Coordinates of N, CA and C in Angstrom, one line a residue:
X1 N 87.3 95.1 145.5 CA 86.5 96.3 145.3 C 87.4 97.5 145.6
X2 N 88.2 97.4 146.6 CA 89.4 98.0 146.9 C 90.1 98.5 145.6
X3 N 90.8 98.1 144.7 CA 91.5 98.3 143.7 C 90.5 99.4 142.7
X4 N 89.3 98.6 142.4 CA 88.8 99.5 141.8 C 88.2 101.0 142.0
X5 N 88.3 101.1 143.8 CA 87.7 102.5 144.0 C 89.4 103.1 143.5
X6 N 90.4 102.6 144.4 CA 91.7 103.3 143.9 C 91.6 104.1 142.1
X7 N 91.6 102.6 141.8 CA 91.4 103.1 139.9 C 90.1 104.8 139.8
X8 N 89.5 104.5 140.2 CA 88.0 105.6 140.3 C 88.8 106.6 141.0
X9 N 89.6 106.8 142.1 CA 90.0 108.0 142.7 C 91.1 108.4 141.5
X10 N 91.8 107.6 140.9 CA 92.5 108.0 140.0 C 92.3 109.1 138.8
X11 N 91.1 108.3 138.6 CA 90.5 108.8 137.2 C 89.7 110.4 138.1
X12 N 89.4 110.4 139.3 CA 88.5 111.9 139.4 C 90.0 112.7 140.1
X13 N 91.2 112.2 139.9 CA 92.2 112.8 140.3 C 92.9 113.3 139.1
X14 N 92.8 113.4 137.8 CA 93.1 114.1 136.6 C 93.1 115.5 136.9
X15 N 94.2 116.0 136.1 CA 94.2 117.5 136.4 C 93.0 118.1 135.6
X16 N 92.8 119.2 135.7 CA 91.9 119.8 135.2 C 91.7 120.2 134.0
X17 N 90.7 119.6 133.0 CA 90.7 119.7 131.8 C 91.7 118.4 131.0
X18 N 92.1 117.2 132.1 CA 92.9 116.1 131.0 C 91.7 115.3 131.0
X19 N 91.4 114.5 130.1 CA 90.3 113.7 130.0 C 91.0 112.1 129.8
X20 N 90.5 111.3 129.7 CA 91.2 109.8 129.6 C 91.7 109.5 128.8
X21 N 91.2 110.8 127.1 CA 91.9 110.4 126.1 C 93.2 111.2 126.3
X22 N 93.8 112.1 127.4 CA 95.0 112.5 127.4 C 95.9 111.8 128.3
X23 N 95.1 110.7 129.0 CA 95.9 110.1 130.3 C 97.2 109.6 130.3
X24 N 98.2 110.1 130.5 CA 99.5 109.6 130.8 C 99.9 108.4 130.3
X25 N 99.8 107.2 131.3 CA 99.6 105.6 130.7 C 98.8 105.3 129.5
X26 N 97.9 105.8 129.1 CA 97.3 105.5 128.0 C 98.4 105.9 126.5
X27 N 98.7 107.1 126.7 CA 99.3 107.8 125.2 C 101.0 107.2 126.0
X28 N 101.7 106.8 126.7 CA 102.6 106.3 126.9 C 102.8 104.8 126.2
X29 N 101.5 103.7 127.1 CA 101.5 102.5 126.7 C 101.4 102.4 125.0
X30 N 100.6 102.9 124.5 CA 100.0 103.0 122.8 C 101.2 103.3 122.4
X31 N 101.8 103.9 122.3 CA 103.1 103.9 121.4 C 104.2 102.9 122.0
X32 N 104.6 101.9 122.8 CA 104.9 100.9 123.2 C 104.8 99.8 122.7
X33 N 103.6 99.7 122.5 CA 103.0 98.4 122.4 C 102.1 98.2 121.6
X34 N 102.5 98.8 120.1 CA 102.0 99.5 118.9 C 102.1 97.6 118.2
X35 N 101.9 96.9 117.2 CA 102.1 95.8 116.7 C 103.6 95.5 117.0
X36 N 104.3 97.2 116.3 CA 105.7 96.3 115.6 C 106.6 97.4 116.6
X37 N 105.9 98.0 117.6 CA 107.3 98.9 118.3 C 107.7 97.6 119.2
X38 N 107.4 96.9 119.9 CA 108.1 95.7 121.0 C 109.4 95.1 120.3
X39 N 108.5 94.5 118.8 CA 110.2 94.1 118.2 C 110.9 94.9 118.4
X40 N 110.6 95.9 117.6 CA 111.7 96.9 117.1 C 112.5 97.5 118.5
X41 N 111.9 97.9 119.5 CA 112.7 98.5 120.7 C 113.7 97.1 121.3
X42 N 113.3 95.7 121.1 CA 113.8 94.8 121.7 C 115.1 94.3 120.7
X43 N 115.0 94.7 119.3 CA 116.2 94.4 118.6 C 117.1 95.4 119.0
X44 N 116.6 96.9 118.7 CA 117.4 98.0 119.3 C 118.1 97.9 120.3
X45 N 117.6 97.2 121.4 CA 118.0 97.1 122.4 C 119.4 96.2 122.4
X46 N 119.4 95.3 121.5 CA 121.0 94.8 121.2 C 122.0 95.7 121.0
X47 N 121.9 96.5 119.8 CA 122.5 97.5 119.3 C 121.9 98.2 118.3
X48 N 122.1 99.4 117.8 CA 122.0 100.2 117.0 C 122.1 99.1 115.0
X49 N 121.0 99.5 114.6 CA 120.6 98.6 113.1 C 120.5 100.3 112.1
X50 N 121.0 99.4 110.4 CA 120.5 100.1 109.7 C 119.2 99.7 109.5
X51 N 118.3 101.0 108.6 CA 117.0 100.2 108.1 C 116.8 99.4 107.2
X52 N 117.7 98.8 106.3 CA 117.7 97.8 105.8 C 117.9 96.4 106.6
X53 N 118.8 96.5 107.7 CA 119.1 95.5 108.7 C 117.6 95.1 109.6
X54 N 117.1 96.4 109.9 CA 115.7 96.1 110.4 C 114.8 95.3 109.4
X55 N 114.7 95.5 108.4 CA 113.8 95.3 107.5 C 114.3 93.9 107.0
X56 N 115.4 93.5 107.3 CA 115.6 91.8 106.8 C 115.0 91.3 108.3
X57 N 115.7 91.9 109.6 CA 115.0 91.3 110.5 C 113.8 90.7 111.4
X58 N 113.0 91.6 110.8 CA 111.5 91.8 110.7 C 111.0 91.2 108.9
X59 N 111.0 90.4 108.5 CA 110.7 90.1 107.0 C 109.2 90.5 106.7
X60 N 108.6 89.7 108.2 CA 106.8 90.3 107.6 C 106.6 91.8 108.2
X61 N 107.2 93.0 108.1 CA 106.9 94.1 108.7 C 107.1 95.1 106.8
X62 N 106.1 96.0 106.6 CA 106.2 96.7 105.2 C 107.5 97.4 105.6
X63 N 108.1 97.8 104.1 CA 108.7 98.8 104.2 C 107.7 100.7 105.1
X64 N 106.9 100.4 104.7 CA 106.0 101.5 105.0 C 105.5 101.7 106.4
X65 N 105.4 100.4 107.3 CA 105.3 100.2 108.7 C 106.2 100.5 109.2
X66 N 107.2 99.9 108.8 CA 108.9 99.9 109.5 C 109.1 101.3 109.7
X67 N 108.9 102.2 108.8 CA 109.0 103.5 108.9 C 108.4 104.3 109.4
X68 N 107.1 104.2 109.5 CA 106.6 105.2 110.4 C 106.3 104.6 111.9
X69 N 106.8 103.3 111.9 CA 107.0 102.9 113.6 C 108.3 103.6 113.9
X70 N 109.6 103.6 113.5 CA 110.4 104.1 113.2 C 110.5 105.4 113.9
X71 N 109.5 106.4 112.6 CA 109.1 107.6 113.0 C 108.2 108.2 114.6
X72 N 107.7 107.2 114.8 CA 106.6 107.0 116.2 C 107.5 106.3 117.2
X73 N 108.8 106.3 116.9 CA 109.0 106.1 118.4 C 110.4 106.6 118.5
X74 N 110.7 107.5 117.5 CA 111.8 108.8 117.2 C 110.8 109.8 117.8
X75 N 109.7 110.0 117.2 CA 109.0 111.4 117.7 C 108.6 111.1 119.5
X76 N 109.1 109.6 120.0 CA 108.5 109.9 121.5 C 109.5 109.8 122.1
X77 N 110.8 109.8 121.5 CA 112.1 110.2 122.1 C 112.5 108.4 122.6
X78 N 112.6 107.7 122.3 CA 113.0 106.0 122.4 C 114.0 105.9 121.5
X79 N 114.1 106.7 119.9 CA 114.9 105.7 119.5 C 115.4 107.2 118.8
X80 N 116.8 107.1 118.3 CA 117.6 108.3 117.2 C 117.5 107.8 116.5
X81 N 117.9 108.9 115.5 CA 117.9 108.2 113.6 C 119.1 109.2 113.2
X82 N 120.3 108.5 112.7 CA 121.5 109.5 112.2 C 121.9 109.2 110.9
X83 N 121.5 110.1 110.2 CA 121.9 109.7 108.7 C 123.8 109.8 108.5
X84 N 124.0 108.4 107.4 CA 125.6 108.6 107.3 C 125.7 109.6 105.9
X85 N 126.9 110.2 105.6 CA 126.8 110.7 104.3 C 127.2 109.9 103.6
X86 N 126.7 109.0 103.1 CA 127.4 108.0 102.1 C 126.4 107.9 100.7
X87 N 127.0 107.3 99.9 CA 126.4 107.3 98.8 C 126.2 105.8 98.1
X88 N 124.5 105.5 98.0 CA 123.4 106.0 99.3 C 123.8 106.5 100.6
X89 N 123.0 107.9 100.8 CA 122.8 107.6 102.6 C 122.5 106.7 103.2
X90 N 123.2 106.4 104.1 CA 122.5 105.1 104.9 C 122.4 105.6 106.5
X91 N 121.2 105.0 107.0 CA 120.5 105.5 108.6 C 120.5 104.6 108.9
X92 N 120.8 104.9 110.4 CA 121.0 104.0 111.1 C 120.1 104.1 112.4
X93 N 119.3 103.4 113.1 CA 118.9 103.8 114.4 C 119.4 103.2 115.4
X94 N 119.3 103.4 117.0 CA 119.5 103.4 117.6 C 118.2 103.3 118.9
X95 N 118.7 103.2 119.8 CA 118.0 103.2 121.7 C 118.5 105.0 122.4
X96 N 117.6 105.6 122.7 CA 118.4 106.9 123.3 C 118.0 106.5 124.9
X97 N 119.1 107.1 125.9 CA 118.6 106.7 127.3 C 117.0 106.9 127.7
X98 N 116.5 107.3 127.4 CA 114.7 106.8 127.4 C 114.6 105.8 126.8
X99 N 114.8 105.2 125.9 CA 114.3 103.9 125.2 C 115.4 103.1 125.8
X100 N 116.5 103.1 126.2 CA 116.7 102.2 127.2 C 117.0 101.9 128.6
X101 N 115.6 102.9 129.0 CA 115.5 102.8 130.2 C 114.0 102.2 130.6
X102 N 113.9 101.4 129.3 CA 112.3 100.3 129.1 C 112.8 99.8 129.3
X103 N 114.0 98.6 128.8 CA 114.5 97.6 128.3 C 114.1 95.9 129.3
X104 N 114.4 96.8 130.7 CA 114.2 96.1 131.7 C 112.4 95.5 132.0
X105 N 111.5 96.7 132.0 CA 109.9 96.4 132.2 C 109.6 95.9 131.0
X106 N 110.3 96.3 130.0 CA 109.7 95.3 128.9 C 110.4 94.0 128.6
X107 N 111.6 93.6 129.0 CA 111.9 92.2 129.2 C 110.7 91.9 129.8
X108 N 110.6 92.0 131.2 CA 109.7 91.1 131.8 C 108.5 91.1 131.4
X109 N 108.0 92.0 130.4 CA 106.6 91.9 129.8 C 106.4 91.0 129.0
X110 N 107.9 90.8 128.2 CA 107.7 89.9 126.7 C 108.3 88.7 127.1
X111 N 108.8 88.4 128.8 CA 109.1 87.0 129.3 C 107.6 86.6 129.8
X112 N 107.2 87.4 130.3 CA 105.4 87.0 131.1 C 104.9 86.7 129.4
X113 N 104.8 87.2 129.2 CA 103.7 86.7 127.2 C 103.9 86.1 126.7
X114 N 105.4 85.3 126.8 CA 106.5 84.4 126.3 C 105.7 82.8 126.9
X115 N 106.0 82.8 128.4 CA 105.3 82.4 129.5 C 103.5 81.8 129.8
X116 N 103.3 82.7 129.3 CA 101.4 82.6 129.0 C 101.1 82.3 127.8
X117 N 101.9 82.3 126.9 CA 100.7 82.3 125.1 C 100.4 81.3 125.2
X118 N 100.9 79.9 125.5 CA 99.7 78.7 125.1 C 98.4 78.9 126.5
X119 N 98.3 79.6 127.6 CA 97.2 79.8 128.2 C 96.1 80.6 127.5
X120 N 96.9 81.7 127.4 CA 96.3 82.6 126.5 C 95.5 82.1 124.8
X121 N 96.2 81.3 124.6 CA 95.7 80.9 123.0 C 94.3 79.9 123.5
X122 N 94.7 79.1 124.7 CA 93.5 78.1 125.1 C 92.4 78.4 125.4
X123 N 92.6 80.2 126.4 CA 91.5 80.7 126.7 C 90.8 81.3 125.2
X124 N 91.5 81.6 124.3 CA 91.0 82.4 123.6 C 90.3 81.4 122.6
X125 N 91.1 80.1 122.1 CA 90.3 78.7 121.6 C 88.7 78.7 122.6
X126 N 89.1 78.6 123.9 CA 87.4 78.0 124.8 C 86.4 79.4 124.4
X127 N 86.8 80.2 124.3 CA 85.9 81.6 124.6 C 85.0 81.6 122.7
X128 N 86.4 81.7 122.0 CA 85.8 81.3 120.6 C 84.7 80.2 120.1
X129 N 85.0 78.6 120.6 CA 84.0 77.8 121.0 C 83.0 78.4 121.4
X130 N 83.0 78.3 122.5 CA 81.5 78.6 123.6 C 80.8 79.9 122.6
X131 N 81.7 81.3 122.1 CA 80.8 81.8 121.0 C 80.6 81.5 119.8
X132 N 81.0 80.1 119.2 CA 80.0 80.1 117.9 C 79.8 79.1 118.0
X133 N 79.2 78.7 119.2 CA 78.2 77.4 119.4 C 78.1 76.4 120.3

């Protein structure tokens, strides 16, 4: 019960006028842990890819996703995008010290999930069961 008043002092501890849809960890986590940002920040995290290099590495991600995940995690300051002048241009992205200064909490997030998905999939088999019948 303890944990949850904490959580409750938290939420009446918002500054004034932020509501839950502005909360910190919320619009933080959400761009994180979007479908296809975990890949993509965890290949980045090797080294700097073109977008074609992403886009063979990812085979089921659209061209159209790739891009605007891309773009969503350029605009939250995680990843650079530097166009070469070549002909084609070719882009390349990158990790900027914000986006690799996850690298670490999200290892251990995607070794914990790594870790749990056949619990996770069993619970989610029993739960499915028990609701359709």
């Amino acid at each position: 019960m303890e944990a949850n008043n904490n959580f409750a002092r938290q939420l009446q501890g918002l500054p004034e006028g932020q509501s839950l849809e502005n909360c910190p960890v919320r619009q933080v986590m959400q761009g994180i842990f979007s479908k296809w940002s975990t890949l993509l920040l965890q290949a980045l995290g090797e080294r700097p890819y073109r977008f074609g290099e992403l886009r063979r590495l990812v085979p089921d991600i659209s061209q159209r996703m790739l891009t605007q995940t891309l773009r969503d995690l350029e605009r939250d300051g995680y990843v650079y995008r530097t166009v070469h002048p070549t002909k084609p241009p070719s882009v390349e992205y990158g990790l900027t010290p914000l986006g690799r200064s996850m690298l670490v909490p999200l290892k251990e997030l995607v070794d914990w999930a790594t870790s749990n998905f056949s619990d996770v999939r069993a619970a989610r088999d029993a739960y499915d069961a028990d609701a359709n019948g």
